[in-house]
């Protein structure tokens, strides 16, 4: 396997009116745990159900109801921790974060402030061939999601839907190691990719099951290195937190806007106030949600309804033993085993479904050829029809059979493209289609020789020209292919034409 | 046979099995007693139809020879327990009209054991109080009176309705809950037995939460044997409560031999408080002598952190309560204030909670919010948690020295007059819990047993504290104390 080494990317520099500035970014990603039931109740987590249909008594905080931890959600958090090369805490604990809001029925969110289940880990974020940022993970903790308030159904009333209340989230907290808007988006992309490989989060940002809070500050060039040496935050600027973003594009826009806003304040002699802000994508700006003074006092304390969460090392080891191959390893394997380029390997491993499709096609075949067909023919054709791979009309088995037919010499590459189109639009077994439609390549040299003889006999002038200029032999090959309906084996035609012309 | 409603659980059970009476007869006798006892204000929701239906079902089971432990025995349920389809409002206006769609594990266990529910019993609002005066229904009244006057006395709190109902023979027994003494103090005030089991012995599922790390359900009964019978029916390992124990439920009644020879009983010197009435002190000494006469060894012990228990309790319990009661916000169930034009969500919360919660509940929510707030957390809540650990260790140390049970007074006084503490500093009221809160903080089992009458003819109780999970042994020691004390007095009926 290839051992890939990376250089760190250059941080983004923004030129202010007076100085150059760098960005320092840390992120908190809220990833919904893939689980059929909620974190502390048996209610379903299905998306898009009738409002208030997936609500257990404990989700609605009925009097006397108690939470009971869903073991599968714990397993998913541990799996995620292992996937991020993180420390797994065998003892963790749940705390209550208290605040009032109608979509929070208990009046508190059960979270893990003091003792999270996962400790320090890391994510390698590639920014180009051989260039990557190593982002340190500070912690991952399990917590409950809130419900949904609906304010636009009635002029006088608000409504609330508790279906999402109590759904398990993993909050993945990074260190402030991200140095620009593109890196931030790449970090979320990479994290999402890993979670999807692990099967611990669907990563569907539109449905809100991956959301990001972004902490942004700016500093003068050179300050960040001082922070790195000392881990002393006083070398950095005051940060603002932009809450609840669920689009890669908005994340980048918000960071860019926020950095420029802070630079303008500092350069004008002002002070950035630590606060929580929201990004307004319509106006393309962030605005204050609440200042530090207005910040909630969450009155965290250990949840007395739940005992400390204790897990066994052997159980963790069992999860570790069943870990799937992760994107970095898979990419390295594709490059080493199939000789793919860095770029192609990246594209094929970006989505776990793509990688699975590719591997099914490549299995027992020429990997490089499989990659070409998946990347060029299949993706191009899917794009033309606005299809996703998930609803591809062509299965990996069908594409594999086409590749087999090429490899056996039954069809030429050109015929294969026709066959691809037929299978893509009409379906069916490629091998049968080749038989029934007479698409099989002619490898019978006798038949090809006859065809070549006929073309040579009919075009004496061209024969003379070709003898003078051997490059024109291609014209004869073309004529023979035309005469045989494209079914003649091109290699055999080439060879016979050259021989007969005496080239 | 004496009047059916005055029977103990054991006597009624035996009579039912022998066919000497029926559950319907027992139930009717209790319903009649309840009808004539409105002045006690003990039952706040009466469920005679449900009771008679269950009594008939119990009689049918008994006839078939299939009679579980509590089959056909009429009992009352504290309003803190959610009972399916029956009003359950924790004596608070904020839960007015709340009809649970579920049955608490403890009341379900009792139903499964064949018990007949007569109705719901009065209590202090959200179990916060020591006199029953914080109840939204108005207080229950103690059936006992001082020999020389008609002053209405408190039945104690928070399980005051349960205490009053059992002492007045409105039911054979009742459920209570105990966060800082809410079973043992009222039991002592009305001359009955009340046990708070080890934390985790009874499931908390379906019981309206006050302070989750302290709350435990337990029986309030006419004697120790009944406490053993009913506790066994109430306990279970409940997967719905993460703090519930996995230990099997012992047969507590079978452990009642009355033989305590060779047991070591500790007398903690720190429970000898300044200004303690000499009658209480004398009762305590007498109790120790009774146990000694029964063959136990009496030793002086020290529980050095006792004096910090009450302040620690009044930090931890309100802290948990402030969070537990946040759910009563008017959004989903219970009371919601009428809003004025232009009022938003903040006004809805403020008005709803101001109208729905009584003064004592509001006070504790505010105290709890304060002690958890940024800047005060370490000074109050965290320090209280450390004190709690030390108190727990005090007990572990004496148990490790071979002490089997600890004898203390149950309360610092006999039942006081209703309204007497109205103008007092709230801390005066909190002092009622001084002998009982340590047990909750340490998660231990504790039982109050009536042991005598004071000069004015009011009952006084003693408390025994046991080792964790050894309720059987504790009940047996309590039985020895009960036999020696021979407490048989009953309140003279005035209601």
PDB file of N, CA, C and O in Angstrom, chain A residues 11-73:
ATOM      1  N   UNK A  11      -2.082  28.925   4.961  1.00  0.00           N
ATOM      2  CA  UNK A  11      -3.325  29.509   5.478  1.00  0.00           C
ATOM      3  C   UNK A  11      -3.821  30.611   4.554  1.00  0.00           C
ATOM      4  O   UNK A  11      -3.036  31.238   3.849  1.00  0.00           O
ATOM      5  N   UNK A  12      -5.120  30.815   4.565  1.00  0.00           N
ATOM      6  CA  UNK A  12      -5.693  31.904   3.774  1.00  0.00           C
ATOM      7  C   UNK A  12      -5.289  33.237   4.400  1.00  0.00           C
ATOM      8  O   UNK A  12      -5.328  33.408   5.618  1.00  0.00           O
ATOM      9  N   UNK A  13      -4.862  34.142   3.558  1.00  0.00           N
ATOM     10  CA  UNK A  13      -4.493  35.473   4.054  1.00  0.00           C
ATOM     11  C   UNK A  13      -5.445  36.487   3.433  1.00  0.00           C
ATOM     12  O   UNK A  13      -5.698  36.463   2.235  1.00  0.00           O
ATOM     13  N   UNK A  14      -6.017  37.333   4.278  1.00  0.00           N
ATOM     14  CA  UNK A  14      -6.888  38.395   3.780  1.00  0.00           C
ATOM     15  C   UNK A  14      -6.174  39.721   4.015  1.00  0.00           C
ATOM     16  O   UNK A  14      -5.745  40.009   5.139  1.00  0.00           O
ATOM     17  N   UNK A  15      -6.064  40.493   2.946  1.00  0.00           N
ATOM     18  CA  UNK A  15      -5.407  41.785   3.081  1.00  0.00           C
ATOM     19  C   UNK A  15      -6.410  42.796   3.601  1.00  0.00           C
ATOM     20  O   UNK A  15      -7.441  43.048   2.980  1.00  0.00           O
ATOM     21  N   UNK A  16      -6.124  43.344   4.765  1.00  0.00           N
ATOM     22  CA  UNK A  16      -6.968  44.409   5.284  1.00  0.00           C
ATOM     23  C   UNK A  16      -6.475  45.738   4.744  1.00  0.00           C
ATOM     24  O   UNK A  16      -5.574  45.790   3.898  1.00  0.00           O
ATOM     25  N   UNK A  17      -7.047  46.829   5.232  1.00  0.00           N
ATOM     26  CA  UNK A  17      -6.614  48.148   4.785  1.00  0.00           C
ATOM     27  C   UNK A  17      -5.212  48.444   5.292  1.00  0.00           C
ATOM     28  O   UNK A  17      -4.439  49.143   4.647  1.00  0.00           O
ATOM     29  N   UNK A  18      -4.877  47.889   6.469  1.00  0.00           N
ATOM     30  CA  UNK A  18      -3.584  48.186   7.066  1.00  0.00           C
ATOM     31  C   UNK A  18      -2.631  46.994   7.074  1.00  0.00           C
ATOM     32  O   UNK A  18      -1.435  47.157   6.955  1.00  0.00           O
ATOM     33  N   UNK A  19      -3.169  45.803   7.336  1.00  0.00           N
ATOM     34  CA  UNK A  19      -2.306  44.642   7.502  1.00  0.00           C
ATOM     35  C   UNK A  19      -2.867  43.444   6.749  1.00  0.00           C
ATOM     36  O   UNK A  19      -4.002  43.448   6.303  1.00  0.00           O
ATOM     37  N   UNK A  20      -2.023  42.414   6.718  1.00  0.00           N
ATOM     38  CA  UNK A  20      -2.503  41.109   6.284  1.00  0.00           C
ATOM     39  C   UNK A  20      -3.022  40.350   7.507  1.00  0.00           C
ATOM     40  O   UNK A  20      -2.442  40.454   8.596  1.00  0.00           O
ATOM     41  N   UNK A  21      -4.071  39.582   7.302  1.00  0.00           N
ATOM     42  CA  UNK A  21      -4.705  38.845   8.406  1.00  0.00           C
ATOM     43  C   UNK A  21      -4.852  37.371   8.042  1.00  0.00           C
ATOM     44  O   UNK A  21      -5.064  37.031   6.886  1.00  0.00           O
ATOM     45  N   UNK A  22      -4.768  36.561   9.072  1.00  0.00           N
ATOM     46  CA  UNK A  22      -5.044  35.128   8.891  1.00  0.00           C
ATOM     47  C   UNK A  22      -6.307  34.743   9.658  1.00  0.00           C
ATOM     48  O   UNK A  22      -6.685  35.412  10.616  1.00  0.00           O
ATOM     49  N   UNK A  23      -6.884  33.629   9.242  1.00  0.00           N
ATOM     50  CA  UNK A  23      -8.104  33.151   9.888  1.00  0.00           C
ATOM     51  C   UNK A  23      -7.792  31.955  10.785  1.00  0.00           C
ATOM     52  O   UNK A  23      -6.908  31.160  10.473  1.00  0.00           O
ATOM     53  N   UNK A  24      -8.507  31.886  11.867  1.00  0.00           N
ATOM     54  CA  UNK A  24      -8.414  30.709  12.745  1.00  0.00           C
ATOM     55  C   UNK A  24      -9.828  30.199  12.967  1.00  0.00           C
ATOM     56  O   UNK A  24     -10.708  30.954  13.383  1.00  0.00           O
ATOM     57  N   UNK A  25     -10.034  28.930  12.624  1.00  0.00           N
ATOM     58  CA  UNK A  25     -11.397  28.391  12.620  1.00  0.00           C
ATOM     59  C   UNK A  25     -11.438  27.069  13.369  1.00  0.00           C
ATOM     60  O   UNK A  25     -10.597  26.190  13.173  1.00  0.00           O
ATOM     61  N   UNK A  26     -12.425  26.962  14.241  1.00  0.00           N
ATOM     62  CA  UNK A  26     -12.713  25.684  14.909  1.00  0.00           C
ATOM     63  C   UNK A  26     -14.169  25.350  14.659  1.00  0.00           C
ATOM     64  O   UNK A  26     -14.984  26.257  14.489  1.00  0.00           O
ATOM     65  N   UNK A  27     -14.491  24.070  14.589  1.00  0.00           N
ATOM     66  CA  UNK A  27     -15.879  23.722  14.261  1.00  0.00           C
ATOM     67  C   UNK A  27     -16.465  22.727  15.245  1.00  0.00           C
ATOM     68  O   UNK A  27     -15.776  21.869  15.785  1.00  0.00           O
ATOM     69  N   UNK A  28     -17.770  22.884  15.429  1.00  0.00           N
ATOM     70  CA  UNK A  28     -18.543  21.885  16.174  1.00  0.00           C
ATOM     71  C   UNK A  28     -19.555  21.324  15.202  1.00  0.00           C
ATOM     72  O   UNK A  28     -20.425  22.051  14.720  1.00  0.00           O
ATOM     73  N   UNK A  29     -19.388  20.050  14.883  1.00  0.00           N
ATOM     74  CA  UNK A  29     -20.306  19.425  13.933  1.00  0.00           C
ATOM     75  C   UNK A  29     -21.323  18.599  14.718  1.00  0.00           C
ATOM     76  O   UNK A  29     -20.952  17.772  15.551  1.00  0.00           O
ATOM     77  N   UNK A  30     -22.593  18.848  14.434  1.00  0.00           N
ATOM     78  CA  UNK A  30     -23.645  18.040  15.038  1.00  0.00           C
ATOM     79  C   UNK A  30     -24.069  17.013  14.011  1.00  0.00           C
ATOM     80  O   UNK A  30     -24.669  17.363  12.992  1.00  0.00           O
ATOM     81  N   UNK A  31     -23.728  15.769  14.265  1.00  0.00           N
ATOM     82  CA  UNK A  31     -24.035  14.704  13.312  1.00  0.00           C
ATOM     83  C   UNK A  31     -25.082  13.786  13.915  1.00  0.00           C
ATOM     84  O   UNK A  31     -24.896  13.259  15.015  1.00  0.00           O
ATOM     85  N   UNK A  32     -26.194  13.643  13.209  1.00  0.00           N
ATOM     86  CA  UNK A  32     -27.245  12.751  13.711  1.00  0.00           C
ATOM     87  C   UNK A  32     -26.777  11.311  13.613  1.00  0.00           C
ATOM     88  O   UNK A  32     -26.351  10.850  12.558  1.00  0.00           O
ATOM     89  N   UNK A  33     -26.850  10.595  14.717  1.00  0.00           N
ATOM     90  CA  UNK A  33     -26.414   9.196  14.746  1.00  0.00           C
ATOM     91  C   UNK A  33     -27.382   8.350  13.915  1.00  0.00           C
ATOM     92  O   UNK A  33     -28.595   8.454  14.084  1.00  0.00           O
ATOM     93  N   UNK A  34     -26.846   7.536  13.016  1.00  0.00           N
ATOM     94  CA  UNK A  34     -27.698   6.593  12.292  1.00  0.00           C
ATOM     95  C   UNK A  34     -28.164   5.531  13.276  1.00  0.00           C
ATOM     96  O   UNK A  34     -27.381   4.722  13.754  1.00  0.00           O
ATOM     97  N   UNK A  35     -29.441   5.582  13.588  1.00  0.00           N
ATOM     98  CA  UNK A  35     -30.030   4.630  14.532  1.00  0.00           C
ATOM     99  C   UNK A  35     -31.525   4.662  14.297  1.00  0.00           C
ATOM    100  O   UNK A  35     -32.083   5.725  14.033  1.00  0.00           O
ATOM    101  N   UNK A  36     -32.174   3.503  14.395  1.00  0.00           N
ATOM    102  CA  UNK A  36     -33.619   3.501  14.167  1.00  0.00           C
ATOM    103  C   UNK A  36     -34.378   4.133  15.332  1.00  0.00           C
ATOM    104  O   UNK A  36     -35.443   4.690  15.149  1.00  0.00           O
ATOM    105  N   UNK A  37     -33.803   4.045  16.546  1.00  0.00           N
ATOM    106  CA  UNK A  37     -34.494   4.598  17.717  1.00  0.00           C
ATOM    107  C   UNK A  37     -33.694   5.763  18.285  1.00  0.00           C
ATOM    108  O   UNK A  37     -32.524   5.955  17.977  1.00  0.00           O
ATOM    109  N   UNK A  38     -34.369   6.548  19.137  1.00  0.00           N
ATOM    110  CA  UNK A  38     -33.760   7.755  19.701  1.00  0.00           C
ATOM    111  C   UNK A  38     -32.739   7.402  20.794  1.00  0.00           C
ATOM    112  O   UNK A  38     -32.607   6.251  21.179  1.00  0.00           O
ATOM    113  N   UNK A  39     -32.047   8.432  21.286  1.00  0.00           N
ATOM    114  CA  UNK A  39     -30.950   8.209  22.230  1.00  0.00           C
ATOM    115  C   UNK A  39     -31.439   7.629  23.563  1.00  0.00           C
ATOM    116  O   UNK A  39     -30.765   6.800  24.161  1.00  0.00           O
ATOM    117  N   UNK A  40     -32.602   8.077  24.018  1.00  0.00           N
ATOM    118  CA  UNK A  40     -33.088   7.605  25.318  1.00  0.00           C
ATOM    119  C   UNK A  40     -34.510   7.069  25.256  1.00  0.00           C
ATOM    120  O   UNK A  40     -35.175   6.948  26.274  1.00  0.00           O
ATOM    121  N   UNK A  41     -35.019   6.788  24.047  1.00  0.00           N
ATOM    122  CA  UNK A  41     -36.364   6.220  23.965  1.00  0.00           C
ATOM    123  C   UNK A  41     -36.443   5.317  22.752  1.00  0.00           C
ATOM    124  O   UNK A  41     -35.578   5.354  21.884  1.00  0.00           O
ATOM    125  N   UNK A  42     -37.502   4.538  22.704  1.00  0.00           N
ATOM    126  CA  UNK A  42     -37.661   3.597  21.599  1.00  0.00           C
ATOM    127  C   UNK A  42     -38.367   4.211  20.398  1.00  0.00           C
ATOM    128  O   UNK A  42     -38.605   3.517  19.403  1.00  0.00           O
ATOM    129  N   UNK A  43     -38.679   5.506  20.456  1.00  0.00           N
ATOM    130  CA  UNK A  43     -39.414   6.131  19.348  1.00  0.00           C
ATOM    131  C   UNK A  43     -38.553   6.147  18.081  1.00  0.00           C
ATOM    132  O   UNK A  43     -37.329   6.229  18.146  1.00  0.00           O
ATOM    133  N   UNK A  44     -39.229   6.087  16.931  1.00  0.00           N
ATOM    134  CA  UNK A  44     -38.540   6.024  15.644  1.00  0.00           C
ATOM    135  C   UNK A  44     -37.897   7.361  15.298  1.00  0.00           C
ATOM    136  O   UNK A  44     -38.367   8.427  15.682  1.00  0.00           O
ATOM    137  N   UNK A  45     -36.818   7.285  14.526  1.00  0.00           N
ATOM    138  CA  UNK A  45     -36.115   8.484  14.090  1.00  0.00           C
ATOM    139  C   UNK A  45     -36.403   8.805  12.625  1.00  0.00           C
ATOM    140  O   UNK A  45     -35.770   9.684  12.049  1.00  0.00           O
ATOM    141  N   UNK A  46     -37.347   8.089  12.043  1.00  0.00           N
ATOM    142  CA  UNK A  46     -37.636   8.234  10.616  1.00  0.00           C
ATOM    143  C   UNK A  46     -37.891   9.701  10.254  1.00  0.00           C
ATOM    144  O   UNK A  46     -38.645  10.405  10.919  1.00  0.00           O
ATOM    145  N   UNK A  47     -37.275  10.143   9.155  1.00  0.00           N
ATOM    146  CA  UNK A  47     -37.413  11.534   8.726  1.00  0.00           C
ATOM    147  C   UNK A  47     -38.710  11.698   7.935  1.00  0.00           C
ATOM    148  O   UNK A  47     -39.100  10.816   7.174  1.00  0.00           O
ATOM    149  N   UNK A  48     -39.380  12.817   8.140  1.00  0.00           N
ATOM    150  CA  UNK A  48     -40.540  13.146   7.331  1.00  0.00           C
ATOM    151  C   UNK A  48     -41.840  12.483   7.768  1.00  0.00           C
ATOM    152  O   UNK A  48     -42.801  12.457   7.011  1.00  0.00           O
ATOM    153  N   UNK A  49     -41.886  11.946   8.984  1.00  0.00           N
ATOM    154  CA  UNK A  49     -43.134  11.342   9.471  1.00  0.00           C
ATOM    155  C   UNK A  49     -44.135  12.450   9.828  1.00  0.00           C
ATOM    156  O   UNK A  49     -43.770  13.616   9.957  1.00  0.00           O
ATOM    157  N   UNK A  50     -45.415  12.067   9.960  1.00  0.00           N
ATOM    158  CA  UNK A  50     -46.454  12.996  10.417  1.00  0.00           C
ATOM    159  C   UNK A  50     -45.971  13.702  11.685  1.00  0.00           C
ATOM    160  O   UNK A  50     -45.412  13.041  12.572  1.00  0.00           O
ATOM    161  N   UNK A  51     -46.191  15.009  11.804  1.00  0.00           N
ATOM    162  CA  UNK A  51     -45.747  15.695  13.026  1.00  0.00           C
ATOM    163  C   UNK A  51     -46.254  15.000  14.290  1.00  0.00           C
ATOM    164  O   UNK A  51     -47.401  14.541  14.338  1.00  0.00           O
ATOM    165  N   UNK A  52     -45.382  14.920  15.269  1.00  0.00           N
ATOM    166  CA  UNK A  52     -45.697  14.359  16.585  1.00  0.00           C
ATOM    167  C   UNK A  52     -46.171  12.911  16.548  1.00  0.00           C
ATOM    168  O   UNK A  52     -46.926  12.478  17.412  1.00  0.00           O
ATOM    169  N   UNK A  53     -45.729  12.157  15.550  1.00  0.00           N
ATOM    170  CA  UNK A  53     -46.094  10.739  15.518  1.00  0.00           C
ATOM    171  C   UNK A  53     -44.986   9.842  16.072  1.00  0.00           C
ATOM    172  O   UNK A  53     -45.248   8.719  16.462  1.00  0.00           O
ATOM    173  N   UNK A  54     -43.754  10.356  16.126  1.00  0.00           N
ATOM    174  CA  UNK A  54     -42.652   9.544  16.669  1.00  0.00           C
ATOM    175  C   UNK A  54     -42.221  10.124  18.013  1.00  0.00           C
ATOM    176  O   UNK A  54     -41.115  10.642  18.157  1.00  0.00           O
ATOM    177  N   UNK A  55     -43.116  10.046  18.974  1.00  0.00           N
ATOM    178  CA  UNK A  55     -42.854  10.682  20.266  1.00  0.00           C
ATOM    179  C   UNK A  55     -43.202   9.714  21.393  1.00  0.00           C
ATOM    180  O   UNK A  55     -44.362   9.337  21.555  1.00  0.00           O
ATOM    181  N   UNK A  56     -42.198   9.296  22.139  1.00  0.00           N
ATOM    182  CA  UNK A  56     -42.447   8.469  23.320  1.00  0.00           C
ATOM    183  C   UNK A  56     -42.779   9.388  24.496  1.00  0.00           C
ATOM    184  O   UNK A  56     -42.518  10.588  24.437  1.00  0.00           O
ATOM    185  N   UNK A  57     -43.345   8.801  25.559  1.00  0.00           N
ATOM    186  CA  UNK A  57     -43.703   9.618  26.727  1.00  0.00           C
ATOM    187  C   UNK A  57     -42.491  10.401  27.245  1.00  0.00           C
ATOM    188  O   UNK A  57     -42.604  11.554  27.623  1.00  0.00           O
ATOM    189  N   UNK A  58     -41.337   9.747  27.230  1.00  0.00           N
ATOM    190  CA  UNK A  58     -40.149  10.434  27.773  1.00  0.00           C
ATOM    191  C   UNK A  58     -39.708  11.572  26.849  1.00  0.00           C
ATOM    192  O   UNK A  58     -39.208  12.590  27.312  1.00  0.00           O
ATOM    193  N   UNK A  59     -39.925  11.422  25.541  1.00  0.00           N
ATOM    194  CA  UNK A  59     -39.577  12.499  24.599  1.00  0.00           C
ATOM    195  C   UNK A  59     -40.436  13.733  24.855  1.00  0.00           C
ATOM    196  O   UNK A  59     -39.996  14.857  24.666  1.00  0.00           O
ATOM    197  N   UNK A  60     -41.692  13.502  25.239  1.00  0.00           N
ATOM    198  CA  UNK A  60     -42.598  14.618  25.506  1.00  0.00           C
ATOM    199  C   UNK A  60     -42.450  15.098  26.945  1.00  0.00           C
ATOM    200  O   UNK A  60     -43.182  15.974  27.385  1.00  0.00           O
ATOM    201  N   UNK A  61     -41.500  14.510  27.681  1.00  0.00           N
ATOM    202  CA  UNK A  61     -41.251  14.888  29.077  1.00  0.00           C
ATOM    203  C   UNK A  61     -42.518  14.819  29.910  1.00  0.00           C
ATOM    204  O   UNK A  61     -42.846  15.737  30.653  1.00  0.00           O
ATOM    205  N   UNK A  62     -43.248  13.692  29.776  1.00  0.00           N
ATOM    206  CA  UNK A  62     -44.418  13.516  30.625  1.00  0.00           C
ATOM    207  C   UNK A  62     -43.920  13.303  32.056  1.00  0.00           C
ATOM    208  O   UNK A  62     -42.803  12.813  32.278  1.00  0.00           O
ATOM    209  N   UNK A  63     -44.735  13.667  33.053  1.00  0.00           N
ATOM    210  CA  UNK A  63     -44.288  13.558  34.451  1.00  0.00           C
ATOM    211  C   UNK A  63     -43.859  12.123  34.794  1.00  0.00           C
ATOM    212  O   UNK A  63     -44.538  11.169  34.440  1.00  0.00           O
ATOM    213  N   UNK A  64     -42.733  12.023  35.462  1.00  0.00           N
ATOM    214  CA  UNK A  64     -42.280  10.723  35.956  1.00  0.00           C
ATOM    215  C   UNK A  64     -41.595   9.837  34.931  1.00  0.00           C
ATOM    216  O   UNK A  64     -41.189   8.726  35.255  1.00  0.00           O
ATOM    217  N   UNK A  65     -41.452  10.308  33.694  1.00  0.00           N
ATOM    218  CA  UNK A  65     -40.819   9.474  32.673  1.00  0.00           C
ATOM    219  C   UNK A  65     -39.299   9.574  32.783  1.00  0.00           C
ATOM    220  O   UNK A  65     -38.756  10.615  33.142  1.00  0.00           O
ATOM    221  N   UNK A  66     -38.615   8.489  32.473  1.00  0.00           N
ATOM    222  CA  UNK A  66     -37.167   8.432  32.675  1.00  0.00           C
ATOM    223  C   UNK A  66     -36.451   8.001  31.401  1.00  0.00           C
ATOM    224  O   UNK A  66     -36.965   7.178  30.644  1.00  0.00           O
ATOM    225  N   UNK A  67     -35.252   8.539  31.176  1.00  0.00           N
ATOM    226  CA  UNK A  67     -34.458   8.147  29.997  1.00  0.00           C
ATOM    227  C   UNK A  67     -33.719   6.834  30.232  1.00  0.00           C
ATOM    228  O   UNK A  67     -33.273   6.569  31.336  1.00  0.00           O
ATOM    229  N   UNK A  68     -33.620   6.030  29.183  1.00  0.00           N
ATOM    230  CA  UNK A  68     -32.793   4.819  29.246  1.00  0.00           C
ATOM    231  C   UNK A  68     -31.919   4.821  27.991  1.00  0.00           C
ATOM    232  O   UNK A  68     -32.418   4.955  26.874  1.00  0.00           O
ATOM    233  N   UNK A  69     -30.617   4.698  28.178  1.00  0.00           N
ATOM    234  CA  UNK A  69     -29.679   4.856  27.068  1.00  0.00           C
ATOM    235  C   UNK A  69     -29.864   3.753  26.012  1.00  0.00           C
ATOM    236  O   UNK A  69     -30.068   2.588  26.348  1.00  0.00           O
ATOM    237  N   UNK A  70     -29.801   4.152  24.751  1.00  0.00           N
ATOM    238  CA  UNK A  70     -29.872   3.240  23.617  1.00  0.00           C
ATOM    239  C   UNK A  70     -28.447   2.758  23.320  1.00  0.00           C
ATOM    240  O   UNK A  70     -27.594   3.534  22.893  1.00  0.00           O
ATOM    241  N   UNK A  71     -28.202   1.484  23.560  1.00  0.00           N
ATOM    242  CA  UNK A  71     -26.846   0.943  23.453  1.00  0.00           C
ATOM    243  C   UNK A  71     -26.282   1.108  22.046  1.00  0.00           C
ATOM    244  O   UNK A  71     -25.080   1.331  21.868  1.00  0.00           O
ATOM    245  N   UNK A  72     -27.150   1.011  21.051  1.00  0.00           N
ATOM    246  CA  UNK A  72     -26.658   1.109  19.674  1.00  0.00           C
ATOM    247  C   UNK A  72     -26.067   2.498  19.394  1.00  0.00           C
ATOM    248  O   UNK A  72     -25.070   2.622  18.691  1.00  0.00           O
ATOM    249  N   UNK A  73     -26.686   3.531  19.952  1.00  0.00           N
ATOM    250  CA  UNK A  73     -26.149   4.888  19.752  1.00  0.00           C
ATOM    251  C   UNK A  73     -24.762   5.009  20.382  1.00  0.00           C
ATOM    252  O   UNK A  73     -23.884   5.685  19.837  1.00  0.00           O
TER     253      UNK A  73
END
